[in-house]
């Protein structure tokens, strides 16, 4: 689905990403981990063309997208992104939030969009919240509405930027369970997260980043085997103990 080669991204004189190489197979789940400021979210934003790259190549579904800025809108219609903050429209109910983009962007008839939205609320396990407004929902419920809204555009891939970081601990599991089900269902997913239990359960590969570079990318079982680079082992020791 994604092939990234020799990607560089800078903000002024600050080099945020340095020679990034990454392959994300179709139907797989990749988790990006690493200390704060390592470039994980910047990489995710580059993959969704929210940030222009300085050098390198990004192939999406075998098409070069990294240098074709004029096609950014078309690409974003095929890739959904879920952010830390839910970004729901406060004046719309849950079902209306989900219906909006298919109707406005894809021209889906209102009744069809409504039925699809209800089905997606069922998928994310909150069918009874269809008529609730964001301020009537918990943080976990709002994030699940945001995931359903993303799915309403029938994306080829889902990008998650620390989707549980704004949630209370008891709400994290309900969001991660939905993400795990989507991953196990074959949705191509790339997730920036500190939730290593989710990574163990759902990821096909783990990518450890530091100071704008990929330290290593390995299949999940190998990554947690304790045989990785000294820097990776030191990071895991700090997080897991």
XYZ file of C-alpha atoms in Angstrom:
241
model
C 0.000 0.000 0.000
C 2.783 2.430 0.981
C 6.417 2.453 -0.083
C 8.558 5.253 1.295
C 12.098 5.725 0.016
C 14.785 8.180 1.177
C 12.216 10.626 2.560
C 13.485 13.892 4.026
C 11.394 16.556 5.713
C 12.634 19.755 7.314
C 11.064 22.768 9.008
C 13.464 25.601 8.317
C 16.844 24.438 9.560
C 15.354 21.609 11.659
C 15.598 18.193 9.989
C 12.452 16.398 11.145
C 12.812 13.260 9.001
C 16.059 11.828 7.654
C 16.252 9.242 4.892
C 13.099 7.343 5.901
C 12.574 3.962 4.224
C 9.349 2.123 5.017
C 7.109 -0.471 3.404
C 3.504 -1.010 4.526
C 1.892 -3.992 2.766
C -1.781 -3.867 1.830
C -3.970 -5.267 4.591
C -1.297 -4.948 7.262
C -1.033 -2.883 10.438
C 2.115 -0.902 11.194
C 2.680 0.760 14.560
C 5.131 3.655 14.890
C 6.699 4.041 18.325
C 9.518 6.102 19.780
C 10.207 8.986 22.145
C 8.421 12.303 21.764
C 9.871 14.411 18.975
C 11.163 11.435 17.008
C 9.175 12.324 13.872
C 6.353 9.804 14.079
C 3.464 12.246 13.633
C 5.378 14.193 10.979
C 5.828 11.003 8.976
C 2.124 10.250 9.273
C 1.248 13.745 8.051
C 3.602 13.352 5.097
C 1.907 10.075 4.159
C -1.444 11.897 4.049
C 0.102 14.863 2.174
C -0.669 17.249 5.009
C 3.024 18.158 4.977
C 5.061 18.499 1.767
C 8.271 16.480 1.646
C 11.649 17.956 0.716
C 13.217 14.898 -0.885
C 12.394 11.279 -1.535
C 9.478 9.229 -2.764
C 6.114 8.105 -1.430
C 4.301 5.441 -3.411
C 0.651 4.849 -2.532
C -0.989 1.907 -4.243
C 1.925 1.916 -6.717
C 1.488 5.590 -7.595
C 3.969 8.330 -6.736
C 2.207 10.875 -4.519
C 5.017 12.570 -2.616
C 5.786 15.100 -5.345
C 2.329 15.508 -6.890
C 0.805 18.175 -4.653
C -2.050 18.915 -7.046
C -3.443 15.411 -6.440
C -3.416 15.737 -2.641
C -7.194 16.105 -2.415
C -7.763 12.965 -4.481
C -5.320 10.974 -2.357
C -6.881 12.152 0.905
C -10.240 10.821 -0.265
C -8.659 7.353 -0.222
C -6.846 7.681 3.111
C -8.593 8.450 6.404
C -6.812 10.049 9.334
C -7.896 9.976 12.975
C -6.314 12.611 15.215
C -5.711 12.962 18.959
C -8.584 15.423 19.231
C -11.846 14.167 17.869
C -12.658 17.234 15.734
C -16.385 16.469 15.676
C -18.866 19.152 14.705
C -20.470 20.118 17.999
C -23.773 21.207 16.429
C -24.286 17.847 14.705
C -25.357 14.550 16.229
C -23.143 11.469 15.965
C -25.013 10.136 12.947
C -24.971 13.555 11.262
C -21.219 13.869 11.787
C -20.745 10.560 9.974
C -23.181 11.388 7.157
C -21.711 14.767 6.276
C -18.611 13.896 4.216
C -20.205 11.156 2.078
C -23.059 13.529 1.209
C -20.936 16.622 0.564
C -17.875 15.027 -1.030
C -19.191 11.893 -2.725
C -22.762 12.952 -3.388
C -24.282 10.037 -1.486
C -28.078 10.439 -1.076
C -29.149 11.391 2.436
C -31.078 8.196 3.189
C -28.222 6.009 1.997
C -25.711 8.032 4.033
C -27.960 7.733 7.102
C -28.252 3.954 6.798
C -24.499 3.616 6.296
C -23.820 5.837 9.327
C -26.045 3.701 11.530
C -24.238 0.568 10.343
C -20.884 2.153 11.188
C -22.060 3.151 14.651
C -22.964 -0.507 15.115
C -19.474 -1.447 13.939
C -17.817 0.825 16.509
C -20.181 -0.469 19.213
C -22.248 2.629 19.976
C -25.452 2.224 17.931
C -27.492 3.734 20.765
C -25.593 7.055 20.469
C -26.769 7.936 16.958
C -28.768 10.962 18.056
C -26.376 12.115 20.783
C -24.323 15.273 20.368
C -20.562 15.320 21.061
C -20.920 17.027 24.446
C -23.229 14.180 25.498
C -20.582 11.548 24.704
C -17.532 10.376 26.615
C -14.103 10.872 25.096
C -13.945 7.233 24.040
C -17.348 7.450 22.403
C -16.383 10.623 20.554
C -13.240 8.974 19.218
C -15.292 6.002 18.030
C -17.617 8.398 16.204
C -14.500 9.924 14.628
C -13.378 6.466 13.485
C -16.833 5.748 12.071
C -16.753 9.097 10.269
C -13.412 8.151 8.722
C -14.747 4.751 7.638
C -17.765 6.387 5.995
C -15.524 7.490 3.111
C -14.558 3.848 2.406
C -10.812 4.517 2.723
C -8.104 2.207 1.443
C -5.995 2.960 4.522
C -6.431 4.364 8.037
C -3.848 6.589 9.701
C -4.084 7.113 13.475
C -2.113 9.859 15.224
C -2.061 8.904 18.926
C -5.843 8.352 18.919
C -6.026 7.509 22.634
C -3.659 10.130 24.066
C -6.506 12.498 24.992
C -8.565 9.791 26.710
C -8.903 8.761 30.315
C -7.362 5.324 30.998
C -10.718 3.540 31.276
C -11.748 4.804 27.829
C -8.598 3.748 25.999
C -9.461 0.052 25.771
C -12.794 0.603 24.014
C -11.122 2.606 21.232
C -8.216 0.177 20.879
C -10.648 -2.748 20.639
C -12.357 -1.101 17.658
C -8.997 -0.392 16.005
C -7.916 -3.994 16.590
C -11.078 -5.330 14.959
C -10.502 -3.121 11.920
C -6.899 -4.307 11.648
C -7.891 -7.941 11.982
C -10.513 -7.340 9.305
C -7.790 -6.425 6.814
C -7.833 -2.625 6.913
C -4.402 -1.239 6.050
C -3.489 0.786 9.132
C -0.593 2.913 10.334
C -0.770 4.006 13.948
C 1.346 6.296 16.094
C 0.812 5.164 19.671
C 2.445 4.495 23.022
C 0.034 1.621 23.702
C 2.387 -1.341 23.401
C -0.301 -3.846 24.381
C -2.249 -2.767 21.308
C 0.916 -3.019 19.217
C 1.503 -6.594 20.372
C -2.088 -7.560 19.660
C -2.812 -5.822 16.375
C 0.411 -4.906 14.572
C 2.116 -6.876 11.841
C 5.248 -4.756 12.133
C 6.656 -2.252 14.616
C 8.727 0.723 13.518
C 10.927 2.346 16.161
C 11.908 5.943 15.392
C 14.301 8.344 17.076
C 15.565 11.802 16.064
C 13.806 11.657 12.713
C 15.196 8.289 11.687
C 13.917 4.720 11.555
C 16.102 2.810 14.004
C 14.517 -0.465 13.013
C 11.370 -1.959 11.518
C 10.637 -5.581 12.359
C 7.722 -8.028 12.510
C 5.957 -7.657 15.844
C 7.049 -10.960 17.374
C 10.684 -10.296 16.471
C 10.500 -6.719 17.718
C 9.443 -7.789 21.203
C 11.847 -10.733 21.328
C 14.618 -8.677 22.924
C 17.021 -9.253 20.011
C 16.792 -5.799 18.454
C 19.250 -2.908 18.489
C 20.612 -1.720 21.843
C 18.664 1.534 21.486
C 15.411 -0.330 20.880
C 16.015 -2.613 23.855
C 16.740 0.390 26.077
C 13.503 2.074 24.979
C 11.423 -1.054 25.609
C 13.038 -1.584 29.011
C 12.077 1.951 29.978
C 8.484 1.591 28.741
C 7.764 -1.940 29.905
C 9.328 -1.791 33.360
